[in-house]
mmCIF file of C-alpha atoms and ligand atoms in Angstrom:
data_model
loop_
_atom_site.group_PDB
_atom_site.id
_atom_site.type_symbol
_atom_site.label_atom_id
_atom_site.label_comp_id
_atom_site.label_asym_id
_atom_site.label_seq_id
_atom_site.Cartn_x
_atom_site.Cartn_y
_atom_site.Cartn_z
ATOM 1 C CA MET X 1 -5.776 0.799 -19.829
ATOM 2 C CA THR X 2 -6.475 -0.678 -16.239
ATOM 3 C CA LEU X 3 -3.727 -2.621 -13.787
ATOM 4 C CA THR X 4 -4.728 -6.159 -15.322
ATOM 5 C CA GLU X 5 -4.039 -5.040 -18.560
ATOM 6 C CA LYS X 6 -1.057 -3.301 -18.009
ATOM 7 C CA LEU X 7 0.463 -6.116 -15.516
ATOM 8 C CA PRO X 8 0.919 -9.631 -16.682
ATOM 9 C CA THR X 9 -0.440 -12.331 -15.293
ATOM 10 C CA GLU X 10 2.647 -13.673 -14.030
ATOM 11 C CA PHE X 11 3.372 -10.429 -12.203
ATOM 12 C CA ARG X 12 -0.154 -10.533 -10.317
ATOM 13 C CA GLN X 13 0.466 -13.907 -9.426
ATOM 14 C CA ARG X 14 3.648 -13.269 -7.973
ATOM 15 C CA CYS X 15 2.256 -10.226 -6.092
ATOM 16 C CA GLU X 16 -0.334 -12.656 -4.485
ATOM 17 C CA GLY X 17 2.493 -15.436 -3.635
ATOM 18 C CA ILE X 18 4.383 -12.309 -1.846
ATOM 19 C CA ALA X 19 1.461 -11.103 -0.175
ATOM 20 C CA THR X 20 0.788 -14.917 1.159
ATOM 21 C CA GLU X 21 4.684 -15.045 2.148
ATOM 22 C CA GLN X 22 4.681 -12.197 4.573
ATOM 23 C CA ARG X 23 1.266 -13.031 6.047
ATOM 24 C CA SER X 24 2.822 -16.652 6.581
ATOM 25 C CA LEU X 25 5.744 -14.942 8.196
ATOM 26 C CA LEU X 26 3.317 -13.149 10.332
ATOM 27 C CA ASN X 27 1.542 -16.668 10.905
ATOM 28 C CA LEU X 28 -1.547 -14.913 9.205
ATOM 29 C CA ARG X 29 -3.878 -16.170 6.670
ATOM 30 C CA ALA X 30 -5.233 -15.086 3.442
ATOM 31 C CA PHE X 31 -8.308 -14.013 5.394
ATOM 32 C CA ASP X 32 -6.830 -12.386 8.192
ATOM 33 C CA ARG X 33 -6.593 -8.640 8.641
ATOM 34 C CA LEU X 34 -2.999 -7.641 8.179
ATOM 35 C CA PRO X 35 -2.740 -3.785 9.615
ATOM 36 C CA ALA X 36 -0.103 -1.949 7.937
ATOM 37 C CA ASP X 37 1.437 -1.503 11.783
ATOM 38 C CA VAL X 38 2.079 -5.131 11.831
ATOM 39 C CA LEU X 39 4.244 -4.978 8.311
ATOM 40 C CA VAL X 40 5.883 -1.329 9.786
ATOM 41 C CA ALA X 41 7.142 -3.870 12.815
ATOM 42 C CA GLN X 42 7.654 -7.224 10.572
ATOM 43 C CA LEU X 43 9.706 -4.568 8.308
ATOM 44 C CA ASN X 44 11.652 -2.741 11.096
ATOM 45 C CA ALA X 45 10.218 0.479 9.602
ATOM 46 C CA LYS X 46 9.484 3.824 11.672
ATOM 47 C CA ILE X 47 6.793 6.299 10.338
ATOM 48 C CA LEU X 48 7.515 9.733 10.741
ATOM 49 C CA THR X 49 5.575 12.773 10.123
ATOM 50 C CA PRO X 50 7.193 16.189 8.520
ATOM 51 C CA GLU X 51 7.632 17.721 11.673
ATOM 52 C CA GLN X 52 9.451 14.470 13.223
ATOM 53 C CA ILE X 53 12.484 14.871 10.570
ATOM 54 C CA PRO X 54 14.834 17.369 11.896
ATOM 55 C CA SER X 55 16.691 18.279 9.031
ATOM 56 C CA LEU X 56 13.467 19.345 6.996
ATOM 57 C CA ASP X 57 13.399 22.651 6.668
ATOM 58 C CA PRO X 58 10.454 24.270 9.056
ATOM 59 C CA CYS X 59 8.791 26.470 5.815
ATOM 60 C CA VAL X 60 8.675 22.981 4.003
ATOM 61 C CA VAL X 61 7.474 21.126 7.372
ATOM 62 C CA ALA X 62 4.475 23.937 7.343
ATOM 63 C CA VAL X 63 3.631 23.321 3.518
ATOM 64 C CA LEU X 64 3.587 19.666 4.149
ATOM 65 C CA LEU X 65 1.351 19.638 6.939
ATOM 66 C CA ASP X 66 -0.998 21.927 4.999
ATOM 67 C CA SER X 67 -1.330 19.873 1.915
ATOM 68 C CA ASP X 68 -3.407 16.898 1.006
ATOM 69 C CA GLN X 69 -1.796 16.328 -2.007
ATOM 70 C CA TRP X 70 0.873 13.695 -0.923
ATOM 71 C CA SER X 71 0.810 10.700 0.753
ATOM 72 C CA ALA X 72 4.000 9.004 1.725
ATOM 73 C CA GLY X 73 7.236 8.527 1.063
ATOM 74 C CA ILE X 74 10.464 6.397 2.028
ATOM 75 C CA ILE X 75 12.821 8.912 3.143
ATOM 76 C CA ASN X 76 15.604 6.170 4.105
ATOM 77 C CA GLN X 77 16.142 2.538 3.090
ATOM 78 C CA ASN X 78 17.962 1.287 6.180
ATOM 79 C CA PRO X 79 16.995 2.074 8.518
ATOM 80 C CA LEU X 80 13.807 2.053 6.825
ATOM 81 C CA TRP X 81 12.010 5.621 7.508
ATOM 82 C CA ILE X 82 8.821 6.481 6.092
ATOM 83 C CA ILE X 83 7.108 10.016 5.512
ATOM 84 C CA ASN X 84 3.689 9.628 5.776
ATOM 85 C CA ASN X 85 0.582 12.490 5.675
ATOM 86 C CA PRO X 86 -0.864 13.004 9.113
ATOM 87 C CA ARG X 87 -3.657 14.176 7.566
ATOM 88 C CA HIS X 88 -5.225 11.524 5.400
ATOM 89 C CA THR X 89 -7.856 9.121 7.155
ATOM 90 C CA PRO X 90 -6.790 5.728 8.369
ATOM 91 C CA ALA X 91 -8.131 3.682 5.853
ATOM 92 C CA ARG X 92 -5.982 5.988 3.337
ATOM 93 C CA ARG X 93 -2.960 5.683 5.562
ATOM 94 C CA GLU X 94 -3.199 1.569 5.200
ATOM 95 C CA SER X 95 -3.276 1.863 1.712
ATOM 96 C CA ASN X 96 -0.430 4.555 1.739
ATOM 97 C CA LEU X 97 1.901 2.744 3.642
ATOM 98 C CA MET X 98 0.925 -1.004 1.893
ATOM 99 C CA HIS X 99 1.847 0.781 -1.463
ATOM 100 C CA LYS X 100 5.086 2.176 -0.136
ATOM 101 C CA PHE X 101 5.743 -1.604 1.217
ATOM 102 C CA GLY X 102 5.030 -2.930 -2.164
ATOM 103 C CA HIS X 103 7.716 -0.531 -3.711
ATOM 104 C CA LEU X 104 9.903 -1.959 -0.977
ATOM 105 C CA LEU X 105 9.382 -5.999 -1.611
ATOM 106 C CA LEU X 106 9.499 -5.150 -5.311
ATOM 107 C CA ARG X 107 12.938 -3.316 -4.685
ATOM 108 C CA HIS X 108 12.173 -0.460 -6.992
ATOM 109 C CA LYS X 109 14.856 2.111 -6.903
ATOM 110 C CA ILE X 110 14.033 4.879 -4.435
ATOM 111 C CA VAL X 111 12.304 7.997 -6.256
ATOM 112 C CA HIS X 112 14.717 10.728 -6.636
ATOM 113 C CA PHE X 113 13.366 14.482 -6.570
ATOM 114 C CA ASP X 114 13.732 16.687 -10.079
ATOM 115 C CA PRO X 115 16.261 19.468 -8.827
ATOM 116 C CA ASN X 116 14.155 22.001 -11.087
ATOM 117 C CA THR X 117 10.865 21.426 -10.053
ATOM 118 C CA GLY X 118 10.961 20.009 -6.765
ATOM 119 C CA LEU X 119 8.704 16.853 -8.103
ATOM 120 C CA PRO X 120 9.409 13.119 -7.531
ATOM 121 C CA LEU X 121 10.869 11.693 -10.575
ATOM 122 C CA ARG X 122 8.351 8.436 -10.640
ATOM 123 C CA ARG X 123 8.417 5.459 -12.971
ATOM 124 C CA GLN X 124 4.761 4.648 -13.987
ATOM 125 C CA ILE X 125 5.310 1.049 -13.805
ATOM 126 C CA ASP X 126 7.144 1.230 -10.688
ATOM 127 C CA GLU X 127 3.575 2.618 -9.458
ATOM 128 C CA ASP X 128 1.231 0.452 -10.903
ATOM 129 C CA GLU X 129 3.305 -2.544 -9.779
ATOM 130 C CA ALA X 130 3.461 -1.218 -5.793
ATOM 131 C CA THR X 131 -0.374 -0.121 -6.175
ATOM 132 C CA TYR X 132 -1.141 -3.629 -6.933
ATOM 133 C CA LEU X 133 1.020 -5.164 -4.888
ATOM 134 C CA GLY X 134 -0.353 -3.007 -1.963
ATOM 135 C CA GLY X 135 -3.700 -4.154 -2.567
ATOM 136 C CA CYS X 136 -2.722 -7.815 -2.093
ATOM 137 C CA PHE X 137 -1.389 -6.777 1.351
ATOM 138 C CA GLN X 138 -4.621 -5.622 2.289
ATOM 139 C CA ILE X 139 -6.956 -7.850 0.329
ATOM 140 C CA PRO X 140 -5.408 -10.790 -1.062
ATOM 141 C CA ARG X 141 -7.824 -12.953 -3.750
ATOM 142 C CA ARG X 142 -8.194 -15.887 -1.619
ATOM 143 C CA GLY X 143 -9.219 -13.559 1.378
ATOM 144 C CA LEU X 144 -11.516 -11.882 -0.927
ATOM 145 C CA LEU X 145 -13.080 -14.890 -2.368
ATOM 146 C CA TRP X 146 -13.669 -16.470 1.575
ATOM 147 C CA ALA X 147 -15.507 -13.064 2.481
ATOM 148 C CA VAL X 148 -17.642 -13.563 -0.704
ATOM 149 C CA GLN X 149 -18.228 -17.084 0.470
ATOM 150 C CA CYS X 150 -19.266 -15.871 3.707
ATOM 151 C CA GLN X 151 -21.842 -13.575 1.911
ATOM 152 C CA MET X 152 -20.137 -10.017 3.444
ATOM 153 C CA THR X 153 -20.998 -6.889 1.523
ATOM 154 C CA GLN X 154 -18.447 -4.558 0.385
ATOM 155 C CA THR X 155 -19.138 -2.507 3.852
ATOM 156 C CA GLU X 156 -18.505 -5.666 6.001
ATOM 157 C CA ILE X 157 -15.471 -6.455 3.783
ATOM 158 C CA ALA X 158 -13.733 -3.195 4.074
ATOM 159 C CA VAL X 159 -14.139 -3.238 7.919
ATOM 160 C CA HIS X 160 -12.954 -6.896 8.055
ATOM 161 C CA PHE X 161 -9.807 -5.735 6.259
ATOM 162 C CA ASN X 162 -9.054 -2.001 7.753
ATOM 163 C CA ALA X 163 -9.354 -1.105 4.154
ATOM 164 C CA SER X 164 -11.526 1.720 2.332
ATOM 165 C CA GLU X 165 -14.602 0.440 0.470
ATOM 166 C CA GLU X 166 -12.991 1.977 -2.803
ATOM 167 C CA MET X 167 -9.730 -0.762 -1.820
ATOM 168 C CA VAL X 168 -12.749 -3.407 -1.837
ATOM 169 C CA ARG X 169 -14.311 -2.363 -5.326
ATOM 170 C CA PHE X 170 -10.589 -1.791 -6.592
ATOM 171 C CA ARG X 171 -9.681 -5.335 -5.534
ATOM 172 C CA SER X 172 -12.743 -6.871 -6.789
ATOM 173 C CA ASN X 173 -12.351 -5.536 -10.185
ATOM 174 C CA LEU X 174 -8.780 -6.565 -10.471
ATOM 175 C CA THR X 175 -9.396 -10.151 -8.975
ATOM 176 C CA GLY X 176 -12.759 -10.183 -10.932
ATOM 177 C CA VAL X 177 -14.453 -11.783 -7.619
ATOM 178 C CA ASN X 178 -17.815 -10.194 -7.468
ATOM 179 C CA VAL X 179 -18.573 -8.674 -4.095
ATOM 180 C CA LYS X 180 -22.123 -7.681 -3.638
ATOM 181 C CA THR X 181 -22.734 -3.661 -2.368
HETATM 182 ZN ZN1 LIG Q 1 4.896 5.009 -5.132
#
């Protein structure tokens, strides 16, 4: 099932609304780029790499620094601290952080870890919702429409919004706004 099928229209419209609201707080329009670091500052967040967390066991730090299998995690909500995988590309970092801000602004419960397996106990619906809102932050539907009207290609849109081409395709599929490759 695709995200559009899983998430009701009202929810998807609400996400576009939240993204617009955050942009207007920053005096940005739908077609302006919203770098994750601007939201980091706006939300008073601190982005940490594993070795910057003093309470973390050095063995765990070594494992985390050697792995691509994780992206980012909220480790504290107030003040807001987010651990981020420094191995990922800048475009991936953007979508990872936007996904986390998605969880935050949708007021999802913080994810706990299963004490037996050490794996995060994620709720799939929360993950889908955060992914949807994260995408709206990066490329709002109206921003995508603007880019298409400007005859921008997929690559140009990705560069403009500081996103991966994969994200442009993802947003194009979700919003039904056709992007030329
Ligand atoms: Zn998540």
